[in-house]
Short mmCIF file of C-alpha atoms in Angstrom, two decimals:
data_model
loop_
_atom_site.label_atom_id
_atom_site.label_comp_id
_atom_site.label_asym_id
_atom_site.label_seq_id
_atom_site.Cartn_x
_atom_site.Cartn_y
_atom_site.Cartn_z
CA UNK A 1 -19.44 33.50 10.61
CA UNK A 2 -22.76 31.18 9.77
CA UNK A 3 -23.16 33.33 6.41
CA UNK A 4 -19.11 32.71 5.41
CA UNK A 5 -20.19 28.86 6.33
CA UNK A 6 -22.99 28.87 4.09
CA UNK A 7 -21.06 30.21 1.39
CA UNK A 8 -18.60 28.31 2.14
CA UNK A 9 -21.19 25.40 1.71
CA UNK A 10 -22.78 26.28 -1.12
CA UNK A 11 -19.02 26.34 -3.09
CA UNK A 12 -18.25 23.24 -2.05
CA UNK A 13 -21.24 21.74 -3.02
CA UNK A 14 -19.75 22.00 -6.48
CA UNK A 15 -16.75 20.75 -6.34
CA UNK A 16 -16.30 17.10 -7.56
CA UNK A 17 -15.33 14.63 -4.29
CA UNK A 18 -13.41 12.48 -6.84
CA UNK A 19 -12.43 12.24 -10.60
CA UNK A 20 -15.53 11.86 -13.24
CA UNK A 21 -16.14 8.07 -14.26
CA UNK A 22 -14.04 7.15 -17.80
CA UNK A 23 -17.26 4.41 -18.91
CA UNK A 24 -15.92 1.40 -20.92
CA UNK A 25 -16.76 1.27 -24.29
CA UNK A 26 -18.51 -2.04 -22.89
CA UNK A 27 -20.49 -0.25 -20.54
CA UNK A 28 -21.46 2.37 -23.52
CA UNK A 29 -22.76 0.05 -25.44
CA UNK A 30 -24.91 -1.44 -22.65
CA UNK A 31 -25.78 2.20 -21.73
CA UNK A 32 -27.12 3.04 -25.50
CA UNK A 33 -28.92 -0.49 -25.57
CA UNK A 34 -30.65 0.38 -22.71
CA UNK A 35 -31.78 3.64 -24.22
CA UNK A 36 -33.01 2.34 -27.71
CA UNK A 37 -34.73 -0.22 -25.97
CA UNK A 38 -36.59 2.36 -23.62
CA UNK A 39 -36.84 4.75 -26.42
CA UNK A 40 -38.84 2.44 -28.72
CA UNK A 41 -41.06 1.31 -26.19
CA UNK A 42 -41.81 4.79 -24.67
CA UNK A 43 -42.69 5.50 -28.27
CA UNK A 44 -44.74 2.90 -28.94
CA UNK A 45 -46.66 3.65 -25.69
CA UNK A 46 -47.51 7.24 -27.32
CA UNK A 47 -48.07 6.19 -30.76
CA UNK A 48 -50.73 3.33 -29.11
CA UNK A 49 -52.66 5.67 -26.54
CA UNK A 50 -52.72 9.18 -29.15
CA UNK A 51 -56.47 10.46 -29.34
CA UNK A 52 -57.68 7.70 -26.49
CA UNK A 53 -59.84 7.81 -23.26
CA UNK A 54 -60.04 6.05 -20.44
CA UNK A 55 -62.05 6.12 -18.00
CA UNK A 56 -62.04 4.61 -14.56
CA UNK A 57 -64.48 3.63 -11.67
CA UNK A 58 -63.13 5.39 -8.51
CA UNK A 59 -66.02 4.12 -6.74
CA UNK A 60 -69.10 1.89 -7.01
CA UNK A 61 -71.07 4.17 -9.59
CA UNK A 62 -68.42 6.81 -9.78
CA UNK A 63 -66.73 7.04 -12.91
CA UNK A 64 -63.71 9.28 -13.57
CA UNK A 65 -63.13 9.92 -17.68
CA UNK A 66 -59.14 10.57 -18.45
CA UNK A 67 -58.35 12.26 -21.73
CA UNK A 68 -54.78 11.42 -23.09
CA UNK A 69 -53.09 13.79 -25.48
CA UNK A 70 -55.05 13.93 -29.02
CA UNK A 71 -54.12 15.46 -32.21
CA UNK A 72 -50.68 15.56 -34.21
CA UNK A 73 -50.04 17.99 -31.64
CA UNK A 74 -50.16 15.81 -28.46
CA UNK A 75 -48.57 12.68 -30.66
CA UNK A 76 -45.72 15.24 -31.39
CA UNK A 77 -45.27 16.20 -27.67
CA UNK A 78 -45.10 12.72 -26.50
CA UNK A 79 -42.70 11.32 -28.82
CA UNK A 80 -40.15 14.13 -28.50
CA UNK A 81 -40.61 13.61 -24.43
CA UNK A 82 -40.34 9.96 -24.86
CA UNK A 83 -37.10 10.66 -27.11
CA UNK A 84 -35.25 13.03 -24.91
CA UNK A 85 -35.80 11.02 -21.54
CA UNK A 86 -34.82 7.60 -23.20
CA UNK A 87 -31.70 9.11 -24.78
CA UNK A 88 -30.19 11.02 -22.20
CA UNK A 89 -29.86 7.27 -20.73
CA UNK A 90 -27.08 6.98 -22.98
CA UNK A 91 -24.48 9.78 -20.94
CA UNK A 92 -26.15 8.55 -17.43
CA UNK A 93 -22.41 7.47 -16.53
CA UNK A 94 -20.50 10.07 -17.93
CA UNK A 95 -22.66 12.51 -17.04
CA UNK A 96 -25.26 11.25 -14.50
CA UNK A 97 -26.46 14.58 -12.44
CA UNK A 98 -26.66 16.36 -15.55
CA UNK A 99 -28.98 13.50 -17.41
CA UNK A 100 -31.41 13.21 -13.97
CA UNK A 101 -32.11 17.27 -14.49
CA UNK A 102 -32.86 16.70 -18.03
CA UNK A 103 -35.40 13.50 -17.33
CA UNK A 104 -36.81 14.96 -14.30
CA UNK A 105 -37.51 18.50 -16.29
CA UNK A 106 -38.99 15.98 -19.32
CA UNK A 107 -41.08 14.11 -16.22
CA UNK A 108 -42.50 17.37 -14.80
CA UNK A 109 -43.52 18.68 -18.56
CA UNK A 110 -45.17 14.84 -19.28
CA UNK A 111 -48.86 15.23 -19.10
CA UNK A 112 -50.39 12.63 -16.01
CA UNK A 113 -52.24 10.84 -17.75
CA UNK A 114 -49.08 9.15 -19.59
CA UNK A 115 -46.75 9.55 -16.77
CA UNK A 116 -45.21 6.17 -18.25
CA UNK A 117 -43.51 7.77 -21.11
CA UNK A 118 -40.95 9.23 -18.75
CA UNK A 119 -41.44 8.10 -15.03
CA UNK A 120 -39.21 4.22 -15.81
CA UNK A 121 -36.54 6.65 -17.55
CA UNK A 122 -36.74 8.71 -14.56
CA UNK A 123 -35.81 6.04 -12.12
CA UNK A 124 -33.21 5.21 -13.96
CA UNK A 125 -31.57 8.74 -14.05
CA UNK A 126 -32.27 8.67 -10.03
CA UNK A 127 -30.19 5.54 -9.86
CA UNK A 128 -27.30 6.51 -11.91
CA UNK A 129 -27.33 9.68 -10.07
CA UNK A 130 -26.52 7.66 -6.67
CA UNK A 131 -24.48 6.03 -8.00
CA UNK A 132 -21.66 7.43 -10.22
CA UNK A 133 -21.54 11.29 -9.68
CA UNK A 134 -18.73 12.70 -8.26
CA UNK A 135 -20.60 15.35 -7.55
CA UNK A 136 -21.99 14.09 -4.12
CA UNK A 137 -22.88 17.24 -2.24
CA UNK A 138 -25.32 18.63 -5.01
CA UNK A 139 -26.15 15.15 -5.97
CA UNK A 140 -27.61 14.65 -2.24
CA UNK A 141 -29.61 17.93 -2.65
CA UNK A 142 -30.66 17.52 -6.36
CA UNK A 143 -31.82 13.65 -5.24
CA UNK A 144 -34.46 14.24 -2.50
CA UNK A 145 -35.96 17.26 -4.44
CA UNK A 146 -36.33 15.74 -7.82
CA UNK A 147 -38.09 12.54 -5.93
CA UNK A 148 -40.35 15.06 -3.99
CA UNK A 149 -41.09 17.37 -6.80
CA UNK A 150 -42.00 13.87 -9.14
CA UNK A 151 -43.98 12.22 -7.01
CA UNK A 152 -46.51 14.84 -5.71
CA UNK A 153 -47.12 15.97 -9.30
CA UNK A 154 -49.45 12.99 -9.21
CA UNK A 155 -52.71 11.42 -8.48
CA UNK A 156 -54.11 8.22 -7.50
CA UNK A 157 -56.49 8.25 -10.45
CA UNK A 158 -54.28 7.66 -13.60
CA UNK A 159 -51.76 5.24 -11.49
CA UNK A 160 -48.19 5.47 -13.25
CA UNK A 161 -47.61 1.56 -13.14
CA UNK A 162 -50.96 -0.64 -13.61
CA UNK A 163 -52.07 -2.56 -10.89
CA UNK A 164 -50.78 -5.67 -12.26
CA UNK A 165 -47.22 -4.76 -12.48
CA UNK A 166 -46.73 -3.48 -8.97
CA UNK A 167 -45.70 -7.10 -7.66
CA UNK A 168 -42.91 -7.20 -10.36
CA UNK A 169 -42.12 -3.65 -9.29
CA UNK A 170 -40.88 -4.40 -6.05
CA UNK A 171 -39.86 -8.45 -6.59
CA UNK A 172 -37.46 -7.23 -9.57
CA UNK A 173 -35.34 -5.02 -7.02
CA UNK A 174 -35.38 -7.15 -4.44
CA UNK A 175 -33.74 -10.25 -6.53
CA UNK A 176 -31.19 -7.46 -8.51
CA UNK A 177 -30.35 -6.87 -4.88
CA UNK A 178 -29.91 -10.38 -3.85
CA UNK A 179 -27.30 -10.88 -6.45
CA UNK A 180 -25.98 -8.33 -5.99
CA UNK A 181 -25.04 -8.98 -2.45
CA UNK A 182 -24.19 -12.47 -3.22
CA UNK A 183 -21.30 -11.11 -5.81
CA UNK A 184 -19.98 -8.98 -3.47
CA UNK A 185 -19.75 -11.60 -1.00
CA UNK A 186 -18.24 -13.54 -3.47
CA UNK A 187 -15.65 -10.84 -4.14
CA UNK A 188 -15.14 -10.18 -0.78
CA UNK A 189 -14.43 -13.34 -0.07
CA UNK A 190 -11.86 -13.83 -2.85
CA UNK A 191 -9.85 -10.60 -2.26
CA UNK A 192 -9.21 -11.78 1.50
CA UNK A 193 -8.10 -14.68 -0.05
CA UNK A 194 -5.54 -13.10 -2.16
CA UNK A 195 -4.64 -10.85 0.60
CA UNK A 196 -4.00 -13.48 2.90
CA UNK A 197 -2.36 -15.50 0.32
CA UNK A 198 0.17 -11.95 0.00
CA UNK A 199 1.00 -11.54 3.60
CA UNK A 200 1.79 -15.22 3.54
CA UNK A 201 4.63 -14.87 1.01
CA UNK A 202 5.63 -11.20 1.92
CA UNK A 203 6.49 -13.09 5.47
CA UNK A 204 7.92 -16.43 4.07
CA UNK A 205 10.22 -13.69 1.67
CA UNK A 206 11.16 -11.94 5.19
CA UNK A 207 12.17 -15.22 6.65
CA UNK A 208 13.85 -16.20 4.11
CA UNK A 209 15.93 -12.62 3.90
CA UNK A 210 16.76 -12.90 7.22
CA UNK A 211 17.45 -16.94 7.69
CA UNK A 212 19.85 -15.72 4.29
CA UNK A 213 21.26 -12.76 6.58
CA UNK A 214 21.81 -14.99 9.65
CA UNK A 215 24.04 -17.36 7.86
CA UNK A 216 26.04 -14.45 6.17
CA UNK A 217 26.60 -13.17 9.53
CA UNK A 218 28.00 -16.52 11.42
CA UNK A 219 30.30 -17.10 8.46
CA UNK A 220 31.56 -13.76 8.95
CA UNK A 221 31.94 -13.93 12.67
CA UNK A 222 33.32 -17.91 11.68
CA UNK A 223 36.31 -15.93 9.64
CA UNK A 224 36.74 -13.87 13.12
CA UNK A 225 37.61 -16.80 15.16
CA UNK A 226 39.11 -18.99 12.68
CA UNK A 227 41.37 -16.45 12.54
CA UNK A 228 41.77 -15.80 15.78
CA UNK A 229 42.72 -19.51 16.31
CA UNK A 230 45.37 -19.30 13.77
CA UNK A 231 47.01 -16.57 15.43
CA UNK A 232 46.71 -18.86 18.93
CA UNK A 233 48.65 -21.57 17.03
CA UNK A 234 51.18 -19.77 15.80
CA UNK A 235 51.86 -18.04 19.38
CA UNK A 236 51.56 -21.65 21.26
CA UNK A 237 54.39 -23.28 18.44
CA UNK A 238 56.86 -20.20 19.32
CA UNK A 239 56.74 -20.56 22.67
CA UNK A 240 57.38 -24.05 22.58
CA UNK A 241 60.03 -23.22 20.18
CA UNK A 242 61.43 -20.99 23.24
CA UNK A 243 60.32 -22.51 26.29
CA UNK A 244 63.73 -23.31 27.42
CA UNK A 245 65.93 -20.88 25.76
CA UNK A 246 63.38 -17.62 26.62
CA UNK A 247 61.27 -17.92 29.20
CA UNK A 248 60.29 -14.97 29.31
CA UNK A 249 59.35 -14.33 25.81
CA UNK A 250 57.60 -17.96 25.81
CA UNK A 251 55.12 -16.16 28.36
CA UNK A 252 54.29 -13.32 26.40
CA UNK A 253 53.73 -15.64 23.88
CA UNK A 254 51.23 -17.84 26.19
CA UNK A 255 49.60 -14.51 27.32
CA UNK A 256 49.07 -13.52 23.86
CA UNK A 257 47.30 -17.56 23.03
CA UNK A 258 45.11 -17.06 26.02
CA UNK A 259 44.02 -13.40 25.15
CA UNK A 260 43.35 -14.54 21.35
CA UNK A 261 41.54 -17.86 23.24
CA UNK A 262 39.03 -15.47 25.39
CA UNK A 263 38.26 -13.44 22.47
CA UNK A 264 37.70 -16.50 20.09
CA UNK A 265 35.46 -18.20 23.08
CA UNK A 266 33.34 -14.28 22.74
CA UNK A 267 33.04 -14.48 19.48
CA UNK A 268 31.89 -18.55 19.18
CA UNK A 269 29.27 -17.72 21.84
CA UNK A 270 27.97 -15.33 19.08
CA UNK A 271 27.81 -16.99 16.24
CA UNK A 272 26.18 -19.90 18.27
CA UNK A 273 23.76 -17.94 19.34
CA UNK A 274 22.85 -16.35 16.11
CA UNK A 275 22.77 -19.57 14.66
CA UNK A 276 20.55 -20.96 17.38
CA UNK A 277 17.96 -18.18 16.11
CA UNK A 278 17.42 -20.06 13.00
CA UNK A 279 16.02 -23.48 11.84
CA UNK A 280 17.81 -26.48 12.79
CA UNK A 281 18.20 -27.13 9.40
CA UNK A 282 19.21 -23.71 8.36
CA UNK A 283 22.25 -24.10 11.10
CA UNK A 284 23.04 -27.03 10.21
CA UNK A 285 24.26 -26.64 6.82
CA UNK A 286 26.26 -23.15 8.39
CA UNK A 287 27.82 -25.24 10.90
CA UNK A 288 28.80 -27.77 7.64
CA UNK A 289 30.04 -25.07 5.56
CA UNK A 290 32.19 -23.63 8.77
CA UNK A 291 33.97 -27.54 9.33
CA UNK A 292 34.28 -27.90 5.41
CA UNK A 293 36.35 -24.26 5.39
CA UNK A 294 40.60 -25.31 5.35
CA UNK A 295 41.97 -21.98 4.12
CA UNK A 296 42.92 -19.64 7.39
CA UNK A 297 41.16 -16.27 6.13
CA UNK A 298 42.47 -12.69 6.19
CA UNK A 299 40.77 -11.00 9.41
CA UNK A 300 37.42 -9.09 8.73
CA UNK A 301 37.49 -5.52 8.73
CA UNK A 302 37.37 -3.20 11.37
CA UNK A 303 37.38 0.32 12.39
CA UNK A 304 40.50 1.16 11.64
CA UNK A 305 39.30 0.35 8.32
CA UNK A 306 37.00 3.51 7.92
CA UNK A 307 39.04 5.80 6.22
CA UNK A 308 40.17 3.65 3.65
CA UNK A 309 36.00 2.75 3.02
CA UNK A 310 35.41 6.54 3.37
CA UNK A 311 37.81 7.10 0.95
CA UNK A 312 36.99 4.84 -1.73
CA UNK A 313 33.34 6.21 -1.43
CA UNK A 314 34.88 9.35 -2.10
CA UNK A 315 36.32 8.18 -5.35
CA UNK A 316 33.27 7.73 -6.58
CA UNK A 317 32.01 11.26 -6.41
CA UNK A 318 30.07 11.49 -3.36
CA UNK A 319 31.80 13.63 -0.66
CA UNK A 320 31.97 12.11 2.98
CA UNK A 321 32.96 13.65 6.09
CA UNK A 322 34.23 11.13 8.85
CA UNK A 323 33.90 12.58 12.63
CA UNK A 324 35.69 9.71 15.10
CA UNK A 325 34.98 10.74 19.10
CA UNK A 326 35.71 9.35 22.28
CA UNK A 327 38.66 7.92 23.53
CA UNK A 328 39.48 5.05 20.87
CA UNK A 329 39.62 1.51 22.98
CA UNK A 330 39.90 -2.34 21.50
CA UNK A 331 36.69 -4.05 21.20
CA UNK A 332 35.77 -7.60 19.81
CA UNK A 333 36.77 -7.73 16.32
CA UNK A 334 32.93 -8.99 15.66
CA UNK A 335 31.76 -5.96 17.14
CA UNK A 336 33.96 -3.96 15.07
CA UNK A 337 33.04 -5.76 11.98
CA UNK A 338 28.92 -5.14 13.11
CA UNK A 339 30.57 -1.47 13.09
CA UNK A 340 32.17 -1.25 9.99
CA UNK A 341 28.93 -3.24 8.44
CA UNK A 342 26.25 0.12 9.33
CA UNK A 343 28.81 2.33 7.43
CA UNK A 344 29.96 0.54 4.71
CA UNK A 345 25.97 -0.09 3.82
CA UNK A 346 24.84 3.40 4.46
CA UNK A 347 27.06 4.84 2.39
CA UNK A 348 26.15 2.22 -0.36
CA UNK A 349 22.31 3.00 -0.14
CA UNK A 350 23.22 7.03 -0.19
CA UNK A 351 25.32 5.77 -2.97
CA UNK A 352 22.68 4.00 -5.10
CA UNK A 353 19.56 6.23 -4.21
CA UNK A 354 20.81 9.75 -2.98
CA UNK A 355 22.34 10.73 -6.48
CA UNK A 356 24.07 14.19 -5.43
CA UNK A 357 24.08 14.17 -1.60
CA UNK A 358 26.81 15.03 0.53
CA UNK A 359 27.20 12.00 3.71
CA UNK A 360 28.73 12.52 7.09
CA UNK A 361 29.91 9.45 9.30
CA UNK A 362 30.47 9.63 13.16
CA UNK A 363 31.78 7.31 15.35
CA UNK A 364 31.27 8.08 19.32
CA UNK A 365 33.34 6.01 21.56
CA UNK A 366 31.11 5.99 25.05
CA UNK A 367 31.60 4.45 28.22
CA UNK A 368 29.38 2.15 28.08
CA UNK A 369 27.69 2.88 24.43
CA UNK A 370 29.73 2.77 21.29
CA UNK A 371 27.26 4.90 18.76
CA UNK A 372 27.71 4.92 14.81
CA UNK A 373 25.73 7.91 12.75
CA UNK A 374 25.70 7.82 8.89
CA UNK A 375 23.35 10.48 7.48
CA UNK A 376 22.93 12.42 4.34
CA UNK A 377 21.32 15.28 2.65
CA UNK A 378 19.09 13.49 0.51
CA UNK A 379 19.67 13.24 -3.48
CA UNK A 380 17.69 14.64 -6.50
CA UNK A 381 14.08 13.38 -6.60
CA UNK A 382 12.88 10.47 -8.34
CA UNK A 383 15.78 7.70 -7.31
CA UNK A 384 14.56 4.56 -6.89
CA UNK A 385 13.88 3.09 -3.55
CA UNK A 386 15.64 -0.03 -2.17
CA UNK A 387 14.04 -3.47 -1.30
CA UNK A 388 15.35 -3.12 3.01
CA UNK A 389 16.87 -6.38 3.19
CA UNK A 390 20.33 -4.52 3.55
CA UNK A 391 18.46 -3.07 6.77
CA UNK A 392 17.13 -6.60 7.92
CA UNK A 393 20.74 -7.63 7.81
CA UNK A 394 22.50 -4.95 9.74
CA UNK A 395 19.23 -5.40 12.48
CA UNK A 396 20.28 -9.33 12.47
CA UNK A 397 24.15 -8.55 13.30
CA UNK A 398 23.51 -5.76 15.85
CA UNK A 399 20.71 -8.12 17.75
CA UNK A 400 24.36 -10.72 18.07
CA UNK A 401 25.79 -7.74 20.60
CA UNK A 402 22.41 -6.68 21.94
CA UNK A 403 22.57 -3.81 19.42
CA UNK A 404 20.14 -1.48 18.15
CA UNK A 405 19.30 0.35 14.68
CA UNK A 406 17.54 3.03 14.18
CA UNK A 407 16.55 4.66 10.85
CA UNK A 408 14.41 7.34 9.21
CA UNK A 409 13.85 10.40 7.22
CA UNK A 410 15.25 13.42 8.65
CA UNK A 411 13.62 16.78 8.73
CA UNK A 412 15.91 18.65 7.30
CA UNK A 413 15.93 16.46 4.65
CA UNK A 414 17.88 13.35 3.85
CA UNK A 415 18.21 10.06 5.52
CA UNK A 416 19.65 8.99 8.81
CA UNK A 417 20.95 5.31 10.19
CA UNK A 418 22.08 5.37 13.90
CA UNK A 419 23.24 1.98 15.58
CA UNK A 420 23.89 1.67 19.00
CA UNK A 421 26.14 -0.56 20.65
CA UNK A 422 26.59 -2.02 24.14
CA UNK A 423 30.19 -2.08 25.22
CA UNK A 424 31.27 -4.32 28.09
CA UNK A 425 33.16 -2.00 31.02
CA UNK A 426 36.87 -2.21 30.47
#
């Protein structure tokens, strides 16, 4: 088991942990800028120290005598290790593990006592390594060993950076880093912004959806009692029409205006309360647009409605099966409408994005639960996905009976939208 782990290991360590990074051709420029510039210095440092000595007091009276490479030979040598360190700077983003084992195997072959030709081009490569391969398992071994393997190749005789330049060493870093941190803050900062700035008007675009929704709704339920009404007027002018003539037909006729009366009092107690949900404002102008309406409208569609819905859906090539259970019973014709809503815009959605499905509606009538299933087999991939405020609505008009909707991807494929309904006890 440990030696299939270890293998394991060992081929994971090279696989990438994310794509390679595409540089800009900004960033290549600044890459290859940075390598000329290295690359003629590094030069110039062999050219300038060819054939010299130094030599260096190690203590009072001690003197230690450093011979630097001498000859066209050892000018040769460091020029071609100055080249190749300073130009494999130029792929350090494209290719960043590969240029740190080139410039650490040019480091290791640079003689010690001009460790400078290749040790800044070294950090470098160590930096670039952190930082953009994708390679991060090998890059976390290949890190620590080139750092170990570079530094004790050394001595504190021949010092890499001169004495004077240590203070820069460590204050350059440390003010890269502080701006570095101060433009991320900055970033930081500025993205929450933005973010917050999105949630903001994702939710002021939900309000408005369903403050939009809400008013839909109480005109519809309006239509439902204004109708309603009508119907009460024409029964109460018959039976004053027969009052003395028929009595008995004038009562049927009252019973009829005080049935039509009960239901229109259920369904005004709705639509104030859904318009109660919303701004004053908002129900304001619905209320206004309710008193302004003169023409009696046609009643609202119910469930006895379905098959003709089911059918035109049909017509337009998607095949529908409609299942109706339970012992039918009148309900409020809102309630019906709420109804006929779920279907009629589950069938549009399977319509618009389930090109090729097959639907099935149900109706259960319950004792106490009246429960309406649309669901479908799902459509050939790719169709676009709708924005949901056909969902917010049909959540708005259930919530007016105390209604619930349910919706989701089934596993067998396909989509599912399930309302629930509260009936009163008959």
């Amino acid at each position: 088991m440990l030696r299939e782990a270890a293998c394991r290991s060992v081929r994971d360590a090279g696989l990438p942990s994310g794509p390679p990074l595409r540089p800009t051709r900004r960033a290549w420029r600044f890459d290859a800028l940075v390598a000329l510039a290295l690359g003629i210095a590094t030069v110039y440092y062999g050219i300038d120290n060819v054939n010299n000595v130094v030599v260096r007091e190690i203590a009072p009276g001690v003197e230690y005598v450093v011979p630097r490479p001498s000859g066209p030979g050892g000018l040769a040598l460091m020029v071609t290790l100055a080249t190749i360190a300073s130009s494999a700077l130029a792929l350090r983003r494209r290719y960043p593990l590969a240029v740190l084992c080139v410039v650490t195997a040019a480091t290791l072959a640079t003689p010690q006592s001009v460790m400078r030709l290749t040790f800044y081009a070294f950090v470098i490569a160590v930096y670039s390594a952190a930082v953009y391969s994708p390679y991060r398992t090998a890059t976390l071994a290949a890190l620590p060993v080139s750092v170990v393997v570079v530094g004790t190749t050394g001595n504190s005789v021949t010092p890499i950076v001169p004495n004077e330049y240590i203070a820069l060493l460590i204050l350059a870093p440390m003010a890269v880093a502080a701006v570095g941190l101060r433009t991320w803050k900055l970033r930081t900062d500025e993205g929450r912004t933005r973010l917050t700035a999105l949630e903001r008007e994702q939710a002021e675009a939900l309000r408005r959806a369903v403050e939009h929704e809400r008013a839909r709704i109480a005109r519809e339920l309006h239509d439902v009692v204004t109708h309603n009404v009508s119907v009460m007027i024409i029964q109460a002018g018959a039976a004053r029409k027969i009052m003395q003539t028929s009595p008995e037909q004038a009562g049927e006729a009252l019973l009829a205006v005080e049935a039509g009366g009960r239901a229109a009092m259920t369904e005004l107690r709705h639509v104030m309360g859904l318009l109660t949900m919303a701004d004053e404002g908002e129900g304001t102008d619905a209320v206004a647009d309710m008193a302004d309406a003169t023409a009696v409208p046609a009643p609202q569609p119910g469930l006895d409605q379905l098959e003709t819905l089911v059918g035109r859906v049909r017509d337009t090539g998607l095949p529908v099966e409609l299942l109706m259970t339970g012992p039918p019973r009148p309900l409020p014709p809102g309630l019906e409408l709420a109804a006929y809503r779920v279907v009629q815009e589950a069938l549009t959605n399977t319509v618009k994005h389930a090109s090729g499905a097959t639907a099935a509606v149900t109706v259960e009538y319950g004792p106490e639960l009246l429960r309406v299933e649309v669901t479908d087999t799902g459509g050939h991939p790719g169709a676009a996905a709708g924005s949901g405020r056909g969902l917010i609505g049909l959540r708005e008009r259930l919530a007016v009976y105390d209604g619930t909707l349910n919706t989701g991807r089934r596993l067998t494929g396909g989509y599912r939208v399930e309302a629930l309904i509260p009936l009163e006890t008959p």
